[in-house]
Structures are given as C-alpha cells and as structure tokens.
mmCIF file of C-alpha atoms in Angstrom:
data_model
loop_
_atom_site.group_PDB
_atom_site.id
_atom_site.type_symbol
_atom_site.label_atom_id
_atom_site.label_comp_id
_atom_site.label_asym_id
_atom_site.label_seq_id
_atom_site.Cartn_x
_atom_site.Cartn_y
_atom_site.Cartn_z
ATOM 1 C CA UNK A 1 -9.971 15.269 -4.796
ATOM 2 C CA UNK A 2 -8.675 11.796 -5.306
ATOM 3 C CA UNK A 3 -6.725 10.630 -8.307
ATOM 4 C CA UNK A 4 -4.979 13.917 -8.947
ATOM 5 C CA UNK A 5 -1.508 13.983 -10.383
ATOM 6 C CA UNK A 6 0.495 16.964 -9.237
ATOM 7 C CA UNK A 7 1.624 19.376 -10.368
ATOM 8 C CA UNK A 8 -1.216 20.801 -12.417
ATOM 9 C CA UNK A 9 0.102 22.532 -15.531
ATOM 10 C CA UNK A 10 -1.064 24.423 -18.575
ATOM 11 C CA UNK A 11 -0.471 27.630 -20.513
ATOM 12 C CA UNK A 12 3.005 28.102 -19.075
ATOM 13 C CA UNK A 13 2.088 27.856 -15.380
ATOM 14 C CA UNK A 14 2.413 25.031 -12.917
ATOM 15 C CA UNK A 15 0.506 24.653 -9.625
ATOM 16 C CA UNK A 16 2.320 22.436 -7.139
ATOM 17 C CA UNK A 17 2.342 21.898 -3.379
ATOM 18 C CA UNK A 18 4.072 24.593 -1.347
ATOM 19 C CA UNK A 19 7.358 23.615 0.292
ATOM 20 C CA UNK A 20 9.699 25.070 2.896
ATOM 21 C CA UNK A 21 11.943 26.410 0.118
ATOM 22 C CA UNK A 22 9.117 28.837 -0.776
ATOM 23 C CA UNK A 23 9.182 30.552 2.639
ATOM 24 C CA UNK A 24 11.422 33.497 1.706
ATOM 25 C CA UNK A 25 9.412 34.320 -1.420
ATOM 26 C CA UNK A 26 6.120 33.969 0.492
ATOM 27 C CA UNK A 27 7.354 36.355 3.209
ATOM 28 C CA UNK A 28 8.666 38.865 0.691
ATOM 29 C CA UNK A 29 5.470 38.790 -1.387
ATOM 30 C CA UNK A 30 3.136 38.990 1.605
ATOM 31 C CA UNK A 31 4.831 42.194 2.756
ATOM 32 C CA UNK A 32 3.916 43.850 -0.549
ATOM 33 C CA UNK A 33 1.579 46.811 -0.040
ATOM 34 C CA UNK A 34 -0.970 45.557 -2.597
ATOM 35 C CA UNK A 35 -1.205 42.110 -1.037
ATOM 36 C CA UNK A 36 -1.421 43.676 2.426
ATOM 37 C CA UNK A 37 -4.143 46.049 1.192
ATOM 38 C CA UNK A 38 -6.498 43.284 0.082
ATOM 39 C CA UNK A 39 -5.736 40.301 2.325
ATOM 40 C CA UNK A 40 -6.014 39.889 6.097
ATOM 41 C CA UNK A 41 -2.358 39.096 6.780
ATOM 42 C CA UNK A 42 -0.016 39.939 9.647
ATOM 43 C CA UNK A 43 1.841 43.213 9.118
ATOM 44 C CA UNK A 44 4.758 42.971 8.951
ATOM 45 C CA UNK A 45 4.703 39.443 7.537
ATOM 46 C CA UNK A 46 7.749 37.541 8.731
ATOM 47 C CA UNK A 47 9.565 34.372 7.777
ATOM 48 C CA UNK A 48 7.889 32.577 10.702
ATOM 49 C CA UNK A 49 4.476 33.614 9.311
ATOM 50 C CA UNK A 50 5.469 32.198 5.923
ATOM 51 C CA UNK A 51 6.632 28.923 7.461
ATOM 52 C CA UNK A 52 3.374 28.629 9.435
ATOM 53 C CA UNK A 53 1.359 29.299 6.283
ATOM 54 C CA UNK A 54 3.281 26.635 4.344
ATOM 55 C CA UNK A 55 2.934 24.119 7.177
ATOM 56 C CA UNK A 56 -0.826 24.647 7.304
ATOM 57 C CA UNK A 57 -1.352 24.794 3.534
ATOM 58 C CA UNK A 58 -3.283 21.723 2.556
ATOM 59 C CA UNK A 59 -2.581 19.965 -0.696
ATOM 60 C CA UNK A 60 -4.001 16.534 0.037
ATOM 61 C CA UNK A 61 -5.998 15.850 -3.100
ATOM 62 C CA UNK A 62 -7.260 12.637 -1.496
ATOM 63 C CA UNK A 63 -9.550 14.618 0.816
ATOM 64 C CA UNK A 64 -12.642 15.611 -1.152
ATOM 65 C CA UNK A 65 -13.728 18.549 1.005
ATOM 66 C CA UNK A 66 -10.331 19.906 2.069
ATOM 67 C CA UNK A 67 -8.821 23.242 1.163
ATOM 68 C CA UNK A 68 -6.077 22.814 -1.419
ATOM 69 C CA UNK A 69 -3.314 25.403 -1.601
ATOM 70 C CA UNK A 70 -0.738 25.484 -4.376
ATOM 71 C CA UNK A 71 2.385 27.415 -5.257
ATOM 72 C CA UNK A 72 2.268 28.973 -8.718
ATOM 73 C CA UNK A 73 5.426 28.914 -10.811
ATOM 74 C CA UNK A 74 6.390 28.949 -14.472
ATOM 75 C CA UNK A 75 6.091 25.583 -16.177
ATOM 76 C CA UNK A 76 9.795 25.236 -16.929
ATOM 77 C CA UNK A 77 11.997 22.142 -16.610
ATOM 78 C CA UNK A 78 13.965 23.835 -13.822
ATOM 79 C CA UNK A 79 12.144 24.799 -10.612
ATOM 80 C CA UNK A 80 11.582 28.516 -10.664
ATOM 81 C CA UNK A 81 10.815 31.314 -8.306
ATOM 82 C CA UNK A 82 7.404 31.320 -6.653
ATOM 83 C CA UNK A 83 5.038 33.582 -8.613
ATOM 84 C CA UNK A 84 2.129 33.411 -6.189
ATOM 85 C CA UNK A 85 -0.266 31.131 -4.351
ATOM 86 C CA UNK A 86 -3.715 29.871 -5.232
ATOM 87 C CA UNK A 87 -6.232 27.859 -3.245
ATOM 88 C CA UNK A 88 -9.443 25.975 -3.811
ATOM 89 C CA UNK A 89 -11.716 26.114 -0.755
ATOM 90 C CA UNK A 90 -14.985 24.273 -0.156
ATOM 91 C CA UNK A 91 -17.875 26.670 0.484
ATOM 92 C CA UNK A 92 -20.699 24.152 0.247
ATOM 93 C CA UNK A 93 -19.050 20.864 -0.731
ATOM 94 C CA UNK A 94 -22.296 18.881 -0.520
ATOM 95 C CA UNK A 95 -23.592 21.187 -3.263
ATOM 96 C CA UNK A 96 -20.251 21.133 -5.127
ATOM 97 C CA UNK A 97 -19.574 24.847 -4.602
ATOM 98 C CA UNK A 98 -15.951 25.909 -4.149
ATOM 99 C CA UNK A 99 -14.073 29.211 -4.020
ATOM 100 C CA UNK A 100 -10.713 30.137 -5.500
ATOM 101 C CA UNK A 101 -8.436 32.636 -3.788
ATOM 102 C CA UNK A 102 -5.001 33.784 -4.902
ATOM 103 C CA UNK A 103 -2.266 36.343 -4.591
ATOM 104 C CA UNK A 104 0.469 37.150 -7.090
ATOM 105 C CA UNK A 105 3.955 38.292 -6.075
ATOM 106 C CA UNK A 106 4.958 41.775 -7.247
ATOM 107 C CA UNK A 107 7.685 40.353 -9.517
ATOM 108 C CA UNK A 108 5.083 38.301 -11.426
ATOM 109 C CA UNK A 109 2.342 40.866 -11.987
ATOM 110 C CA UNK A 110 1.078 42.003 -15.385
ATOM 111 C CA UNK A 111 2.070 38.671 -16.941
ATOM 112 C CA UNK A 112 -1.420 37.053 -16.812
ATOM 113 C CA UNK A 113 -0.158 34.586 -14.197
ATOM 114 C CA UNK A 114 -3.322 34.959 -12.086
ATOM 115 C CA UNK A 115 -5.607 34.505 -15.102
ATOM 116 C CA UNK A 116 -3.794 31.371 -16.274
ATOM 117 C CA UNK A 117 -3.542 29.789 -12.807
ATOM 118 C CA UNK A 118 -7.154 30.619 -11.858
ATOM 119 C CA UNK A 119 -8.513 29.233 -15.112
ATOM 120 C CA UNK A 120 -6.340 26.102 -14.736
ATOM 121 C CA UNK A 121 -7.602 25.441 -11.206
ATOM 122 C CA UNK A 122 -11.248 26.205 -12.036
ATOM 123 C CA UNK A 123 -11.270 23.925 -15.092
ATOM 124 C CA UNK A 124 -9.486 21.170 -13.151
ATOM 125 C CA UNK A 125 -12.053 21.381 -10.330
ATOM 126 C CA UNK A 126 -15.007 21.306 -12.719
ATOM 127 C CA UNK A 127 -13.779 18.776 -15.270
ATOM 128 C CA UNK A 128 -11.860 16.394 -13.029
ATOM 129 C CA UNK A 129 -13.810 16.579 -9.785
ATOM 130 C CA UNK A 130 -17.405 17.454 -10.577
ATOM 131 C CA UNK A 131 -17.412 20.904 -8.990
ATOM 132 C CA UNK A 132 -20.580 22.624 -10.219
ATOM 133 C CA UNK A 133 -19.856 26.211 -9.207
ATOM 134 C CA UNK A 134 -16.577 28.056 -8.669
ATOM 135 C CA UNK A 135 -16.672 31.456 -6.987
ATOM 136 C CA UNK A 136 -14.273 34.364 -6.671
ATOM 137 C CA UNK A 137 -14.957 36.840 -3.865
ATOM 138 C CA UNK A 138 -13.211 40.147 -4.488
ATOM 139 C CA UNK A 139 -13.079 43.368 -2.504
ATOM 140 C CA UNK A 140 -14.781 46.212 -4.368
ATOM 141 C CA UNK A 141 -12.070 48.436 -5.779
ATOM 142 C CA UNK A 142 -9.627 45.582 -6.365
ATOM 143 C CA UNK A 143 -9.583 46.228 -10.099
ATOM 144 C CA UNK A 144 -6.719 43.811 -10.781
ATOM 145 C CA UNK A 145 -8.643 40.873 -9.306
ATOM 146 C CA UNK A 146 -11.855 41.925 -11.043
ATOM 147 C CA UNK A 147 -9.859 41.874 -14.285
ATOM 148 C CA UNK A 148 -8.679 38.336 -13.483
ATOM 149 C CA UNK A 149 -12.294 37.252 -12.953
ATOM 150 C CA UNK A 150 -13.370 38.708 -16.291
ATOM 151 C CA UNK A 151 -10.274 37.311 -18.044
ATOM 152 C CA UNK A 152 -11.173 33.809 -16.813
ATOM 153 C CA UNK A 153 -14.778 34.053 -17.964
ATOM 154 C CA UNK A 154 -16.358 34.452 -14.527
ATOM 155 C CA UNK A 155 -19.697 36.292 -14.344
ATOM 156 C CA UNK A 156 -20.240 39.181 -11.914
ATOM 157 C CA UNK A 157 -23.291 38.404 -9.779
ATOM 158 C CA UNK A 158 -23.376 41.330 -7.381
ATOM 159 C CA UNK A 159 -22.034 42.589 -4.090
ATOM 160 C CA UNK A 160 -22.386 40.626 -0.871
ATOM 161 C CA UNK A 161 -22.845 43.241 1.828
ATOM 162 C CA UNK A 162 -20.777 43.117 5.017
ATOM 163 C CA UNK A 163 -19.909 39.446 4.444
ATOM 164 C CA UNK A 164 -16.304 39.411 5.686
ATOM 165 C CA UNK A 165 -13.849 41.041 8.074
ATOM 166 C CA UNK A 166 -10.682 42.870 7.081
ATOM 167 C CA UNK A 167 -8.560 44.853 9.530
ATOM 168 C CA UNK A 168 -11.281 44.588 12.206
ATOM 169 C CA UNK A 169 -13.980 46.021 9.935
ATOM 170 C CA UNK A 170 -16.883 44.363 8.172
ATOM 171 C CA UNK A 171 -16.465 44.621 4.399
ATOM 172 C CA UNK A 172 -18.422 43.956 1.236
ATOM 173 C CA UNK A 173 -17.210 41.465 -1.374
ATOM 174 C CA UNK A 174 -18.071 41.298 -5.062
ATOM 175 C CA UNK A 175 -19.155 37.836 -6.148
ATOM 176 C CA UNK A 176 -18.127 36.259 -9.459
ATOM 177 C CA UNK A 177 -18.938 32.717 -10.553
ATOM 178 C CA UNK A 178 -18.059 30.152 -13.209
ATOM 179 C CA UNK A 179 -20.337 27.228 -14.085
ATOM 180 C CA UNK A 180 -19.481 24.074 -16.049
ATOM 181 C CA UNK A 181 -21.588 25.136 -19.064
ATOM 182 C CA UNK A 182 -19.475 28.310 -19.339
ATOM 183 C CA UNK A 183 -16.245 26.451 -20.025
ATOM 184 C CA UNK A 184 -15.140 26.702 -23.627
#
C-alpha cells in the first residue's frame, strides 16, 4: 500500500510498526486467558514466541497485497505501552477484499481502543488504497469483538460454517463487513 506515512493516527490511537521493544508486552498480553480463548496461539506464549511474531509481522506498505501488522498505542508525544495489535490481511486482493484482525491487551480493554483502531485501519484501507470490502471474522460467542464490529459500523452477514481451525477443531466464524458507501 504504497505512499503510506506511518504511523497512522486518529481519535487518540496510533498504529505503528511493531518493534523488538514490544516483545514483553506482546508475550504478557498473549498469555491472557481471553486472547488465548479466541486466537490460535501457543500456550504458554513465551518471549521467544513474541519475538518471532514481531520478526514476521509485515508492515511494508509498499507491497500492495501483503499483510500489514501494526502495534496499537495511545497517540501521545511520548511512546507508550503497547495496547494491542491489529492487522490488515488480503483475502482476495484482486477483488480488493481485505480482513482486519486484532487483539487488545487486558490493560487496555473497555477503553474503545479496538473500535478506534479498527475504524482507523478500515477507513485508511478504503479511502487511501481503494479497498472495496473490509471483513471481520469473529468466533460466535466473542461478544466483545462483535461489539467492536457494531461500534465500527460493520454489518453482520451471517455465520460461515466450519471455515477455520482452532485448537485442532473446525469452527464457525461470524462474518461482518464494511463497504466504502457505509463510511460516514
């Protein structure tokens, strides 16, 4: 997504590339029971896992069809503690369909961080890069993430049956979408 100036910022949050200094917060957050419940992560999640994740996290906005992963932090003059991570993944890049995924650290929950960061990334993808459909895929029962989808203006489309694996089991995912005409 060429021509992007990082970090992305708005509404008190900043999305920037992950760095090695984030490793301890990533490891601590990814051991949280709620994050472990919904995401297919190693358990326990160690510092080496966090370093591997950071090393593999793409943030090359020059590659049109690459996954982009960002650290979320408060938009303050001083670098702050990692609040979570958010990614934009190509699903069908030729058709301009991308997916957003995120997790929020326990110390940053109930502060609308996920809503603000998800809306920032979705609007950036649509307005700056011509993405025509942004999807969120959420495990049924993950009420917090469903609330984020609704809070960002995403529309619930239905449940995709047995579409993914989690803990060696096939699982359903609820599908939400946001289209350019739905931006206000």
